[in-house]
Each structure stands twice: as C-alpha cells, then as structure tokens.
C-alpha cells in the first residue's frame, strides 16, 4: 500500500472530548493465527479493549465525539439507552464521570438479582438507571424521550446519546481509528470487526474502504447492511460506491444467546493468546473470522487485523458463558492435601 493515511477528521475536532490515550496497541497473535488456519505473522489484534476509560472498549472513541459535543453545547446530563448488559451504557456512565456530567441510562428489562457485569459498573460510575421493561426498539426510544423531557422539566439540560453511540458524529471516532490503524499497519488487507449498532464498522469503512473491512453481524439490529450503509453515506456525505462485506452467519438463536462457534472462539483466543473475548460481540466476531478462513474469504499470507472492541464486563454478566468457563475449571481442579 503506497498512499499516506489521511486523517479525514482533522481540523474538525473542536468539540471532541479527550477520553483516551492513543494509539491503542496493535499486537501480534501468532498462536491464535496458527490455531485458526493462518500463518504466524498474518494475524494482529487492535487492542481497543485496552482503552483506559471505564473498563475499555470501542464505545469510548464514539463518546469522545458525542459526549464532547453535548458538553460543548452546555448539556449537564447524558441520557442513553441499551440492553441491560450494554457496554455502551457502561462507558457512557464512565464518560459522564470523567467529564463531570450526570448520566441516566434507560435500559431494557427489569432489575434482577445478581445484577452483575456492566450493571454493577453502571452503579459504580454513579449513573442512574431507569428500567424500561420488555420493550421494542421504538418503545425504548420513547422511554428515552420521556426521561429527557422529565429532566428538562426539573431544570437539567439533557443530551441524548444515540443507541450504541452510533450516529454519524460518533462514527467519526472510528474513521479516525482507521487512520490510526493504517499508520500502525500499512500492509493491512482485512480488518475484522463486530457489528452492533454499526458505527464502528462504518467509521472503519470510511477510512479503509469497504473492501478492507469484514463486519460480523451480532444480531443487535434488524438490517445491518442498511444501518452501516446509512452511516457510511453520512460520513462521506454521498451515496456509498461499493458494497459492504458483512457476515450474517454468526447470530444463531439471537443477540444474547451463546453460540457454539462463539464459545469455541472465546476459548481459542483465551488459550492461545490469553485474550478475553465476550459472548455477544467479540466472540462472534472471531467466530466470523474463523468461518471466513474456512470458506476462503480470508486467506493465509494476507495481513488480517482483528479489532478487539472490548466487552469483558459483559462476559461477567452472561450466566451461560460463565457456567461454561467454570465447568472447565471444575473439570481440571483437584483439592490439595498435605502429605
Ligand atoms: C464489545 C462491543 N463490540 C462491538 C460492538 C459493536 O459496535 P457498534 O455498535 O459500533 O457496531 C459493541 C456494541 O455494543 C460492543 O459493545
């Protein structure tokens, strides 16, 4: 690759909040590479899970823009929504703490015993949680509007951060991450990334081009092609020229269900590189990469970057995955006895 990486967001970052140190590490993963059928030097991991704020993860790069803009416009309170174990909600709570803003999280579901993982961290960061019950996407959005109205009536100045942090503004965080990655690895052929609300893939596509990004749909939205495409067009300010590379084969029975390929991927990454993936996003994304190697969509001898988007707290909020991990320990454990 000969062209210089272009930072297409440079000069427009007046409202961006500084929430992380960059670049995040790009680490070789030779043992994982060989385990999934690639050559030792083919596979590298972009460690966005190591972003320092709030336990790390991709949402921080988007929040730099969305929460930064909210703060610049004089907002006092960040309001956002998500699933009960939303990584985005947890990181919005952390961003609010860092920026000195209040945070209200409107979460689908109801409080339950053993509120673990992300929910425990939401509380630690001082966010207020509003449980919206078993609601549709539209109803969750209506609940957010209600909460924001109520806050305004009480004299606060709320700013709504979109579901998953994925607006065109938020996706600029990953347009810049694409530039960061190209500086670290100009040989990049394919970046593999989990797709939820779409902003991460869209930002990468904006900078790297559609042919260099393989997105793995995780079941968070009904039509990922439309969702990501819409954001790509918003970033470019014009219709997208090339079609997106999206794998739709990793959702299984549904968004929060643990699939066998994801469990295999989580176990393989843990046992080859000591890297922890989560069952909903990064586990599915690596399972998608493994499937892509099997069917020839990703080939040995080409530089592949797995974008680790975080999600570790979600693993601790996912009973089935924890149970599988615990039973692996139980299968090997022995009790020490003296003499
Ligand atoms: C750990 C993790 N990885 C990936 C994603 C997907 O990112 P996006 O919503 O930008 O598609 C999410 C979204 O919630 C996430 O929490």
Tab-separated table of C-alpha atoms and ligand atoms in Angstrom:
chain	number	residue	atom	x	y	z
A	1	UNK	CA	0.000	0.000	0.000
A	2	UNK	CA	1.577	3.248	-1.056
A	3	UNK	CA	-0.760	6.108	-0.212
A	4	UNK	CA	-0.298	8.096	3.013
A	5	UNK	CA	-3.084	7.523	5.534
A	6	UNK	CA	-5.347	10.569	5.567
A	7	UNK	CA	-6.927	11.857	8.764
A	8	UNK	CA	-10.219	12.965	7.279
A	9	UNK	CA	-11.448	14.226	10.635
A	10	UNK	CA	-8.504	16.541	11.279
A	11	UNK	CA	-9.392	20.168	11.788
A	12	UNK	CA	-12.992	19.332	12.716
A	13	UNK	CA	-12.415	18.169	16.256
A	14	UNK	CA	-13.287	21.314	18.148
A	15	UNK	CA	-15.882	19.567	20.291
A	16	UNK	CA	-14.144	16.208	20.727
A	17	UNK	CA	-13.562	15.317	24.379
A	18	UNK	CA	-10.242	13.653	25.221
A	19	UNK	CA	-11.218	10.338	26.842
A	20	UNK	CA	-8.347	8.012	25.913
A	21	UNK	CA	-4.667	7.723	25.095
A	22	UNK	CA	-3.914	6.795	21.510
A	23	UNK	CA	-2.830	4.791	19.646
A	24	UNK	CA	-4.141	1.633	21.250
A	25	UNK	CA	-1.678	-1.268	20.873
A	26	UNK	CA	-1.572	-3.450	17.781
A	27	UNK	CA	-0.318	-6.844	18.937
A	28	UNK	CA	0.811	-9.914	17.020
A	29	UNK	CA	-1.237	-13.054	17.663
A	30	UNK	CA	0.861	-15.857	16.141
A	31	UNK	CA	-0.530	-18.727	18.193
A	32	UNK	CA	-4.128	-17.684	17.516
A	33	UNK	CA	-3.237	-17.248	13.834
A	34	UNK	CA	-1.968	-20.827	13.543
A	35	UNK	CA	-4.901	-22.195	15.553
A	36	UNK	CA	-7.404	-20.791	13.053
A	37	UNK	CA	-5.542	-21.739	9.882
A	38	UNK	CA	-3.496	-18.604	9.161
A	39	UNK	CA	0.282	-18.171	9.138
A	40	UNK	CA	2.040	-16.865	12.259
A	41	UNK	CA	2.563	-13.309	11.033
A	42	UNK	CA	-0.846	-12.917	9.375
A	43	UNK	CA	-2.958	-12.015	12.394
A	44	UNK	CA	-2.714	-8.911	14.590
A	45	UNK	CA	-5.106	-7.660	17.235
A	46	UNK	CA	-6.031	-3.989	17.588
A	47	UNK	CA	-6.490	-3.697	21.337
A	48	UNK	CA	-9.341	-1.203	21.680
A	49	UNK	CA	-10.357	-3.316	24.659
A	50	UNK	CA	-7.371	-1.710	26.402
A	51	UNK	CA	-8.695	1.841	26.060
A	52	UNK	CA	-8.287	3.118	29.593
A	53	UNK	CA	-11.657	4.643	30.390
A	54	UNK	CA	-14.291	2.644	32.230
A	55	UNK	CA	-13.005	-0.856	31.534
A	56	UNK	CA	-12.262	-0.164	27.867
A	57	UNK	CA	-13.953	-0.819	24.546
A	58	UNK	CA	-14.903	0.701	21.225
A	59	UNK	CA	-17.656	2.954	22.555
A	60	UNK	CA	-15.121	5.355	24.050
A	61	UNK	CA	-13.953	6.530	20.618
A	62	UNK	CA	-17.550	7.411	19.706
A	63	UNK	CA	-18.256	9.041	23.047
A	64	UNK	CA	-15.311	11.386	22.556
A	65	UNK	CA	-17.417	12.946	19.799
A	66	UNK	CA	-20.987	12.550	21.046
A	67	UNK	CA	-20.379	13.387	24.707
A	68	UNK	CA	-17.849	16.036	23.675
A	69	UNK	CA	-20.469	17.757	21.509
A	70	UNK	CA	-23.050	17.505	24.292
A	71	UNK	CA	-20.689	19.135	26.760
A	72	UNK	CA	-19.766	21.874	24.284
A	73	UNK	CA	-23.479	22.628	23.826
A	74	UNK	CA	-23.903	23.103	27.573
A	75	UNK	CA	-25.579	19.802	28.476
A	76	UNK	CA	-25.458	18.783	32.131
A	77	UNK	CA	-26.756	15.215	31.784
A	78	UNK	CA	-26.071	12.417	29.323
A	79	UNK	CA	-29.036	10.144	28.599
A	80	UNK	CA	-28.657	6.941	26.639
A	81	UNK	CA	-30.243	3.518	26.215
A	82	UNK	CA	-29.349	-0.086	25.626
A	83	UNK	CA	-29.746	-3.683	26.682
A	84	UNK	CA	-29.295	-4.482	30.369
A	85	UNK	CA	-25.699	-5.557	29.748
A	86	UNK	CA	-24.930	-2.674	27.377
A	87	UNK	CA	-21.224	-1.879	27.110
A	88	UNK	CA	-22.179	1.446	25.565
A	89	UNK	CA	-24.298	2.348	28.604
A	90	UNK	CA	-21.437	1.437	30.966
A	91	UNK	CA	-18.976	3.541	29.014
A	92	UNK	CA	-21.396	6.466	28.806
A	93	UNK	CA	-21.572	6.279	32.607
A	94	UNK	CA	-17.767	6.330	32.782
A	95	UNK	CA	-17.530	9.205	30.276
A	96	UNK	CA	-20.025	11.206	32.342
A	97	UNK	CA	-17.894	10.655	35.434
A	98	UNK	CA	-14.755	11.759	33.577
A	99	UNK	CA	-16.473	14.857	32.155
A	100	UNK	CA	-18.287	15.821	35.355
A	101	UNK	CA	-21.742	15.217	33.862
A	102	UNK	CA	-24.736	13.316	35.281
A	103	UNK	CA	-25.776	10.159	33.460
A	104	UNK	CA	-29.164	8.470	33.147
A	105	UNK	CA	-29.293	5.042	31.486
A	106	UNK	CA	-32.603	3.778	30.109
A	107	UNK	CA	-32.144	0.010	29.965
A	108	UNK	CA	-34.399	-2.672	28.523
A	109	UNK	CA	-35.516	-5.217	31.095
A	110	UNK	CA	-36.044	-5.120	34.816
A	111	UNK	CA	-33.800	-5.218	37.861
A	112	UNK	CA	-32.931	-8.751	38.811
A	113	UNK	CA	-30.957	-10.492	41.476
A	114	UNK	CA	-27.258	-10.771	40.773
A	115	UNK	CA	-27.015	-7.579	38.729
A	116	UNK	CA	-23.514	-8.215	37.556
A	117	UNK	CA	-21.098	-7.236	34.824
A	118	UNK	CA	-21.902	-3.934	33.165
A	119	UNK	CA	-24.806	-3.133	35.501
A	120	UNK	CA	-22.566	-3.271	38.554
A	121	UNK	CA	-20.144	-0.896	36.844
A	122	UNK	CA	-23.009	1.449	35.817
A	123	UNK	CA	-23.714	1.826	39.524
A	124	UNK	CA	-20.077	2.258	40.419
A	125	UNK	CA	-19.733	5.117	37.925
A	126	UNK	CA	-22.712	6.824	39.570
A	127	UNK	CA	-25.233	6.529	36.733
A	128	UNK	CA	-28.959	6.463	37.473
A	129	UNK	CA	-30.732	3.534	35.789
A	130	UNK	CA	-34.318	3.653	34.520
A	131	UNK	CA	-35.633	0.147	33.753
A	132	UNK	CA	-37.908	0.253	30.714
A	133	UNK	CA	-39.222	-3.348	30.922
A	134	UNK	CA	-39.514	-5.744	27.971
A	135	UNK	CA	-39.836	-3.153	25.214
A	136	UNK	CA	-39.395	-2.867	21.458
A	137	UNK	CA	-36.708	-0.638	19.948
A	138	UNK	CA	-39.341	2.074	19.350
A	139	UNK	CA	-40.664	1.860	22.894
A	140	UNK	CA	-37.143	2.151	24.306
A	141	UNK	CA	-36.623	5.314	22.243
A	142	UNK	CA	-39.956	6.674	23.546
A	143	UNK	CA	-38.815	5.966	27.115
A	144	UNK	CA	-35.623	7.937	26.446
A	145	UNK	CA	-37.688	10.886	25.190
A	146	UNK	CA	-39.839	10.749	28.332
A	147	UNK	CA	-36.798	10.675	30.610
A	148	UNK	CA	-35.178	13.602	28.759
A	149	UNK	CA	-38.424	15.636	28.990
A	150	UNK	CA	-38.697	14.920	32.689
A	151	UNK	CA	-35.079	16.011	33.231
A	152	UNK	CA	-35.699	19.271	31.328
A	153	UNK	CA	-38.786	19.976	33.463
A	154	UNK	CA	-36.603	19.583	36.540
A	155	UNK	CA	-34.127	22.148	35.238
A	156	UNK	CA	-31.395	19.865	33.895
A	157	UNK	CA	-30.016	20.154	30.363
A	158	UNK	CA	-30.073	16.593	28.998
A	159	UNK	CA	-28.357	15.424	25.807
A	160	UNK	CA	-29.431	12.130	24.273
A	161	UNK	CA	-26.566	9.926	23.099
A	162	UNK	CA	-27.939	7.574	20.419
A	163	UNK	CA	-28.412	3.821	20.979
A	164	UNK	CA	-24.983	2.151	20.806
A	165	UNK	CA	-23.389	5.564	20.300
A	166	UNK	CA	-23.860	5.145	16.578
A	167	UNK	CA	-24.630	8.435	14.913
A	168	UNK	CA	-22.623	9.881	12.041
A	169	UNK	CA	-20.888	12.067	14.640
A	170	UNK	CA	-19.989	9.052	16.817
A	171	UNK	CA	-18.763	7.047	13.813
A	172	UNK	CA	-16.109	9.721	13.247
A	173	UNK	CA	-14.290	8.123	16.170
A	174	UNK	CA	-13.740	5.029	14.050
A	175	UNK	CA	-12.936	6.972	10.913
A	176	UNK	CA	-10.009	8.330	12.943
A	177	UNK	CA	-9.266	4.850	14.343
A	178	UNK	CA	-8.928	3.623	10.751
A	179	UNK	CA	-6.196	6.199	10.188
A	180	UNK	CA	-4.502	5.183	13.426
A	181	UNK	CA	-4.545	1.552	12.279
A	182	UNK	CA	-3.127	2.320	8.839
A	183	UNK	CA	-0.208	4.144	10.411
A	184	UNK	CA	0.460	1.067	12.582
A	185	UNK	CA	-0.030	-1.417	9.747
A	186	UNK	CA	0.128	-0.122	6.181
A	187	UNK	CA	0.072	-3.771	4.945
A	188	UNK	CA	-3.473	-4.311	6.222
A	189	UNK	CA	-5.629	-6.411	3.890
A	190	UNK	CA	-8.649	-7.121	6.106
A	191	UNK	CA	-9.871	-5.632	9.396
A	192	UNK	CA	-12.446	-7.876	11.097
A	193	UNK	CA	-14.914	-6.223	13.467
A	194	UNK	CA	-18.117	-6.974	15.363
A	195	UNK	CA	-21.214	-5.121	14.132
A	196	UNK	CA	-23.835	-3.991	16.635
A	197	UNK	CA	-25.345	-0.561	16.048
A	198	UNK	CA	-22.938	-0.141	13.113
A	199	UNK	CA	-20.852	2.943	13.870
A	200	UNK	CA	-17.579	1.088	14.376
A	201	UNK	CA	-17.701	-0.692	11.031
A	202	UNK	CA	-18.969	2.448	9.279
A	203	UNK	CA	-16.070	4.558	10.541
A	204	UNK	CA	-13.525	1.937	9.510
A	205	UNK	CA	-15.124	1.610	6.069
A	206	UNK	CA	-14.950	5.380	5.655
A	207	UNK	CA	-11.173	5.358	6.058
A	208	UNK	CA	-10.088	1.878	4.931
A	209	UNK	CA	-12.620	1.355	2.134
A	210	UNK	CA	-15.386	-1.264	2.075
A	211	UNK	CA	-13.156	-3.976	0.605
A	212	UNK	CA	-10.779	-3.925	3.587
A	213	UNK	CA	-13.406	-4.269	6.338
A	214	UNK	CA	-15.185	-7.509	7.182
A	215	UNK	CA	-18.065	-6.903	9.594
A	216	UNK	CA	-19.635	-9.711	11.615
A	217	UNK	CA	-23.299	-9.043	12.407
A	218	UNK	CA	-24.087	-9.816	16.056
A	219	UNK	CA	-27.884	-9.513	15.922
A	220	UNK	CA	-28.314	-6.121	17.616
A	221	UNK	CA	-30.113	-4.509	14.651
A	222	UNK	CA	-32.610	-5.884	12.141
A	223	UNK	CA	-30.838	-4.790	8.944
A	224	UNK	CA	-27.085	-4.314	9.439
A	225	UNK	CA	-26.400	-3.584	5.781
A	226	UNK	CA	-28.817	-0.666	5.832
A	227	UNK	CA	-27.689	0.524	9.278
A	228	UNK	CA	-23.968	0.540	8.445
A	229	UNK	CA	-24.531	1.799	4.874
A	230	UNK	CA	-26.560	4.748	6.122
A	231	UNK	CA	-23.727	5.792	8.482
A	232	UNK	CA	-21.074	5.317	5.772
A	233	UNK	CA	-23.058	7.635	3.497
A	234	UNK	CA	-23.475	10.136	6.315
A	235	UNK	CA	-19.719	10.223	6.912
A	236	UNK	CA	-18.919	10.605	3.222
A	237	UNK	CA	-21.796	12.995	2.527
A	238	UNK	CA	-22.658	10.992	-0.581
A	239	UNK	CA	-24.057	7.589	-1.611
A	240	UNK	CA	-21.699	4.663	-0.954
A	241	UNK	CA	-19.942	3.362	-4.062
A	242	UNK	CA	-19.064	-0.219	-3.039
A	243	UNK	CA	-20.999	-2.888	-1.251
A	244	UNK	CA	-20.173	-3.839	2.317
A	245	UNK	CA	-18.539	-7.115	3.357
A	246	UNK	CA	-20.820	-8.420	6.084
A	247	UNK	CA	-21.105	-11.903	7.536
A	248	UNK	CA	-24.612	-12.702	8.742
A	249	UNK	CA	-23.917	-16.288	9.824
A	250	UNK	CA	-22.938	-15.804	13.478
A	251	UNK	CA	-26.152	-14.601	15.140
A	252	UNK	CA	-27.522	-18.086	15.947
A	253	UNK	CA	-30.692	-18.158	18.079
A	254	UNK	CA	-30.431	-14.444	18.873
A	255	UNK	CA	-28.452	-11.480	20.160
A	256	UNK	CA	-27.905	-12.574	23.749
A	257	UNK	CA	-27.651	-16.338	23.129
A	258	UNK	CA	-24.269	-18.007	23.412
A	259	UNK	CA	-23.471	-19.798	20.139
A	260	UNK	CA	-21.104	-22.782	19.938
A	261	UNK	CA	-18.826	-21.053	17.391
A	262	UNK	CA	-18.575	-18.020	19.705
A	263	UNK	CA	-17.767	-20.240	22.705
A	264	UNK	CA	-15.105	-22.045	20.636
A	265	UNK	CA	-13.682	-18.685	19.544
A	266	UNK	CA	-13.628	-17.350	23.129
A	267	UNK	CA	-11.844	-20.494	24.324
A	268	UNK	CA	-9.341	-20.470	21.449
A	269	UNK	CA	-8.388	-16.793	21.966
A	270	UNK	CA	-8.046	-17.344	25.710
A	271	UNK	CA	-5.899	-20.466	25.385
A	272	UNK	CA	-3.623	-19.280	22.585
A	273	UNK	CA	-3.046	-15.619	23.453
A	274	UNK	CA	-4.517	-15.042	26.912
A	275	UNK	CA	-7.030	-12.638	25.370
A	276	UNK	CA	-10.581	-12.449	26.718
A	277	UNK	CA	-13.494	-12.035	24.302
A	278	UNK	CA	-17.170	-11.623	25.157
A	279	UNK	CA	-20.063	-13.869	24.096
A	280	UNK	CA	-22.164	-11.231	22.308
A	281	UNK	CA	-19.720	-9.210	20.165
A	282	UNK	CA	-16.048	-10.124	20.016
A	283	UNK	CA	-16.656	-13.869	20.428
A	284	UNK	CA	-18.998	-13.748	17.433
A	285	UNK	CA	-16.516	-11.576	15.512
A	286	UNK	CA	-13.697	-14.087	15.956
A	287	UNK	CA	-16.093	-16.928	15.097
A	288	UNK	CA	-16.846	-14.971	11.902
A	289	UNK	CA	-13.134	-14.690	11.135
A	290	UNK	CA	-12.679	-18.437	11.686
A	291	UNK	CA	-15.595	-19.114	9.306
A	292	UNK	CA	-14.078	-16.661	6.815
A	293	UNK	CA	-10.776	-18.573	6.861
A	294	UNK	CA	-12.669	-21.834	6.342
A	295	UNK	CA	-14.565	-20.584	3.329
A	296	UNK	CA	-11.612	-18.684	1.796
A	297	UNK	CA	-12.924	-15.146	2.372
A	298	UNK	CA	-9.759	-14.505	4.438
A	299	UNK	CA	-6.610	-16.268	3.208
A	300	UNK	CA	-3.242	-17.208	4.707
A	301	UNK	CA	-0.408	-14.922	3.668
A	302	UNK	CA	-2.542	-11.765	3.923
A	303	UNK	CA	-2.381	-9.327	6.838
A	304	UNK	CA	-5.561	-9.532	8.934
A	305	UNK	CA	-6.330	-7.316	11.913
A	306	UNK	CA	-8.902	-8.446	14.444
A	307	UNK	CA	-10.353	-5.318	16.044
A	308	UNK	CA	-10.899	-6.181	19.715
A	309	UNK	CA	-13.758	-3.914	20.682
A	310	UNK	CA	-13.905	-4.867	24.375
A	311	UNK	CA	-16.892	-6.276	26.237
A	312	UNK	CA	-15.158	-8.098	29.090
A	313	UNK	CA	-17.684	-6.889	31.730
A	314	UNK	CA	-20.436	-8.369	29.545
A	315	UNK	CA	-18.864	-11.801	29.980
A	316	UNK	CA	-19.314	-11.464	33.726
A	317	UNK	CA	-22.979	-10.616	33.155
A	318	UNK	CA	-23.607	-13.640	30.903
A	319	UNK	CA	-24.599	-16.639	33.030
A	320	UNK	CA	-24.244	-19.329	30.368
A	321	UNK	CA	-20.713	-18.310	29.365
A	322	UNK	CA	-19.641	-18.096	32.992
A	323	UNK	CA	-21.086	-21.529	33.619
A	324	UNK	CA	-19.109	-22.994	30.686
A	325	UNK	CA	-15.902	-21.342	31.899
A	326	UNK	CA	-16.494	-22.532	35.460
A	327	UNK	CA	-17.162	-26.092	34.364
A	328	UNK	CA	-13.823	-26.089	32.508
A	329	UNK	CA	-12.122	-25.164	35.788
A	330	UNK	CA	-14.137	-27.768	37.694
A	331	UNK	CA	-13.021	-30.409	35.191
A	332	UNK	CA	-9.343	-29.824	35.947
A	333	UNK	CA	-9.408	-28.814	39.618
A	334	UNK	CA	-8.046	-31.047	42.344
A	335	UNK	CA	-8.018	-30.421	46.081
A	336	UNK	CA	-4.584	-30.171	47.601
A	337	UNK	CA	-3.938	-32.324	50.598
A	338	UNK	CA	-0.893	-32.259	52.833
A	339	UNK	CA	1.448	-35.260	52.579
B	1	LIG	C1	-17.887	-5.010	22.896
B	1	LIG	C2	-18.574	-4.470	21.685
B	1	LIG	N1	-18.035	-4.724	20.477
B	1	LIG	C3	-18.604	-4.289	19.341
B	1	LIG	C4	-19.788	-3.569	19.375
B	1	LIG	C5	-20.375	-3.116	18.092
B	1	LIG	O1	-20.118	-1.776	17.851
B	1	LIG	P1	-21.145	-0.903	17.015
B	1	LIG	O2	-22.350	-0.696	17.862
B	1	LIG	O3	-20.424	0.327	16.697
B	1	LIG	O4	-21.479	-1.686	15.793
B	1	LIG	C6	-20.394	-3.285	20.599
B	1	LIG	C7	-21.682	-2.561	20.654
B	1	LIG	O5	-22.381	-2.550	21.602
B	1	LIG	C8	-19.763	-3.736	21.783
B	1	LIG	O6	-20.291	-3.479	22.984
